[in-house]
Amino acid sequence: MVLQDFPDLMVLVRKRSPLCIGIGDNEMFVASDPVAFAGKTNKILFLPDESFALVKKDMIELYNFSGKALPLAVQNQHQLERL
């Protein structure tokens, strides 16, 4: 969701369906599968179930549904390929 009063902010919400963020240089990508940003970035953040993220081009804040801040567990695409 993009808010009219905050056009540089996206609010992402995950409940059951997969959601991940590709972290680029001053840009972010959002998809249900990291294949969607292949060739654009190697850094990926998978949102935990029942969480939401506030995302700008150079910032991510992650929270659970109770509002508790969560750590950003960014993974490298190359790490995922070895699994």
PDB file of C-alpha atoms in Angstrom:
ATOM      1  CA  MET A   1       0.000   0.000   0.000  1.00  0.00           C
ATOM      2  CA  VAL A   2       1.281   3.498  -0.836  1.00  0.00           C
ATOM      3  CA  LEU A   3      -0.210   6.374   1.135  1.00  0.00           C
ATOM      4  CA  GLN A   4      -1.125   9.588  -0.642  1.00  0.00           C
ATOM      5  CA  ASP A   5       0.422  11.765   2.095  1.00  0.00           C
ATOM      6  CA  PHE A   6       3.609   9.649   2.106  1.00  0.00           C
ATOM      7  CA  PRO A   7       4.308   8.725  -1.546  1.00  0.00           C
ATOM      8  CA  ASP A   8       7.868   7.551  -0.752  1.00  0.00           C
ATOM      9  CA  LEU A   9       6.632   4.996   1.833  1.00  0.00           C
ATOM     10  CA  MET A  10       5.210   1.512   1.194  1.00  0.00           C
ATOM     11  CA  VAL A  11       3.405  -0.472   3.865  1.00  0.00           C
ATOM     12  CA  LEU A  12       3.750  -4.220   3.320  1.00  0.00           C
ATOM     13  CA  VAL A  13       1.704  -6.754   5.263  1.00  0.00           C
ATOM     14  CA  ARG A  14       2.213 -10.521   5.360  1.00  0.00           C
ATOM     15  CA  LYS A  15      -0.366 -12.963   6.647  1.00  0.00           C
ATOM     16  CA  ARG A  16       0.038 -16.541   5.381  1.00  0.00           C
ATOM     17  CA  SER A  17       1.062 -15.775   1.776  1.00  0.00           C
ATOM     18  CA  PRO A  18       4.816 -15.374   1.141  1.00  0.00           C
ATOM     19  CA  LEU A  19       6.269 -11.888   0.796  1.00  0.00           C
ATOM     20  CA  CYS A  20       9.854 -10.773   0.348  1.00  0.00           C
ATOM     21  CA  ILE A  21      11.793  -7.572  -0.274  1.00  0.00           C
ATOM     22  CA  GLY A  22      14.743  -7.304  -2.634  1.00  0.00           C
ATOM     23  CA  ILE A  23      17.206  -4.693  -1.379  1.00  0.00           C
ATOM     24  CA  GLY A  24      19.011  -2.726  -4.087  1.00  0.00           C
ATOM     25  CA  ASP A  25      21.031   0.487  -4.177  1.00  0.00           C
ATOM     26  CA  ASN A  26      18.528   3.183  -3.143  1.00  0.00           C
ATOM     27  CA  GLU A  27      15.665   0.987  -4.367  1.00  0.00           C
ATOM     28  CA  MET A  28      13.516  -1.856  -3.059  1.00  0.00           C
ATOM     29  CA  PHE A  29      11.625  -4.607  -4.867  1.00  0.00           C
ATOM     30  CA  VAL A  30       8.597  -6.479  -3.508  1.00  0.00           C
ATOM     31  CA  ALA A  31       7.324  -9.890  -4.591  1.00  0.00           C
ATOM     32  CA  SER A  32       6.095 -13.226  -3.323  1.00  0.00           C
ATOM     33  CA  ASP A  33       9.173 -14.977  -4.752  1.00  0.00           C
ATOM     34  CA  PRO A  34      12.770 -13.696  -5.006  1.00  0.00           C
ATOM     35  CA  VAL A  35      12.952 -14.929  -8.611  1.00  0.00           C
ATOM     36  CA  ALA A  36      11.048 -11.734  -9.469  1.00  0.00           C
ATOM     37  CA  PHE A  37      14.127  -9.613  -8.761  1.00  0.00           C
ATOM     38  CA  ALA A  38      16.777 -11.896 -10.213  1.00  0.00           C
ATOM     39  CA  GLY A  39      19.486  -9.803 -11.825  1.00  0.00           C
ATOM     40  CA  LYS A  40      18.433  -6.694  -9.872  1.00  0.00           C
ATOM     41  CA  THR A  41      19.717  -7.543  -6.383  1.00  0.00           C
ATOM     42  CA  ASN A  42      21.241 -10.364  -4.346  1.00  0.00           C
ATOM     43  CA  LYS A  43      19.993  -9.128  -0.942  1.00  0.00           C
ATOM     44  CA  ILE A  44      16.613 -10.495   0.131  1.00  0.00           C
ATOM     45  CA  LEU A  45      14.477 -10.099   3.251  1.00  0.00           C
ATOM     46  CA  PHE A  46      11.689 -12.633   3.789  1.00  0.00           C
ATOM     47  CA  LEU A  47       8.907 -11.191   5.927  1.00  0.00           C
ATOM     48  CA  PRO A  48       7.843 -13.514   8.755  1.00  0.00           C
ATOM     49  CA  ASP A  49       4.199 -14.521   8.871  1.00  0.00           C
ATOM     50  CA  GLU A  50       1.936 -12.002  10.620  1.00  0.00           C
ATOM     51  CA  SER A  51       4.321  -9.100  10.190  1.00  0.00           C
ATOM     52  CA  PHE A  52       4.392  -5.753   8.427  1.00  0.00           C
ATOM     53  CA  ALA A  53       7.152  -3.567   7.031  1.00  0.00           C
ATOM     54  CA  LEU A  54       7.522   0.147   6.444  1.00  0.00           C
ATOM     55  CA  VAL A  55       9.678   0.511   3.343  1.00  0.00           C
ATOM     56  CA  LYS A  56      11.384   3.455   1.677  1.00  0.00           C
ATOM     57  CA  LYS A  57      14.003   3.323  -1.076  1.00  0.00           C
ATOM     58  CA  ASP A  58      16.809   3.201   1.524  1.00  0.00           C
ATOM     59  CA  MET A  59      15.111   1.951   4.722  1.00  0.00           C
ATOM     60  CA  ILE A  60      13.116  -0.998   6.078  1.00  0.00           C
ATOM     61  CA  GLU A  61      11.422  -1.231   9.466  1.00  0.00           C
ATOM     62  CA  LEU A  62       9.893  -4.605  10.348  1.00  0.00           C
ATOM     63  CA  TYR A  63       7.268  -5.282  13.047  1.00  0.00           C
ATOM     64  CA  ASN A  64       5.041  -8.116  14.191  1.00  0.00           C
ATOM     65  CA  PHE A  65       1.280  -7.607  14.413  1.00  0.00           C
ATOM     66  CA  SER A  66       1.655  -6.577  18.082  1.00  0.00           C
ATOM     67  CA  GLY A  67       3.900  -3.681  17.017  1.00  0.00           C
ATOM     68  CA  LYS A  68       7.163  -5.166  18.336  1.00  0.00           C
ATOM     69  CA  ALA A  69      10.180  -4.324  16.166  1.00  0.00           C
ATOM     70  CA  LEU A  70      11.745  -7.362  14.513  1.00  0.00           C
ATOM     71  CA  PRO A  71      15.366  -7.829  13.397  1.00  0.00           C
ATOM     72  CA  LEU A  72      16.114  -7.680   9.679  1.00  0.00           C
ATOM     73  CA  ALA A  73      17.405 -11.111   8.642  1.00  0.00           C
ATOM     74  CA  VAL A  74      18.709 -10.179   5.187  1.00  0.00           C
ATOM     75  CA  GLN A  75      19.883 -13.148   3.140  1.00  0.00           C
ATOM     76  CA  ASN A  76      22.169 -13.252   0.148  1.00  0.00           C
ATOM     77  CA  GLN A  77      20.747 -14.800  -3.047  1.00  0.00           C
ATOM     78  CA  HIS A  78      23.897 -16.916  -3.359  1.00  0.00           C
ATOM     79  CA  GLN A  79      23.254 -18.421   0.097  1.00  0.00           C
ATOM     80  CA  LEU A  80      19.764 -19.455  -1.022  1.00  0.00           C
ATOM     81  CA  GLU A  81      21.067 -21.124  -4.176  1.00  0.00           C
ATOM     82  CA  ARG A  82      23.257 -23.448  -2.064  1.00  0.00           C
ATOM     83  CA  LEU A  83      20.275 -24.745  -0.036  1.00  0.00           C
TER      84      LEU A  83
END
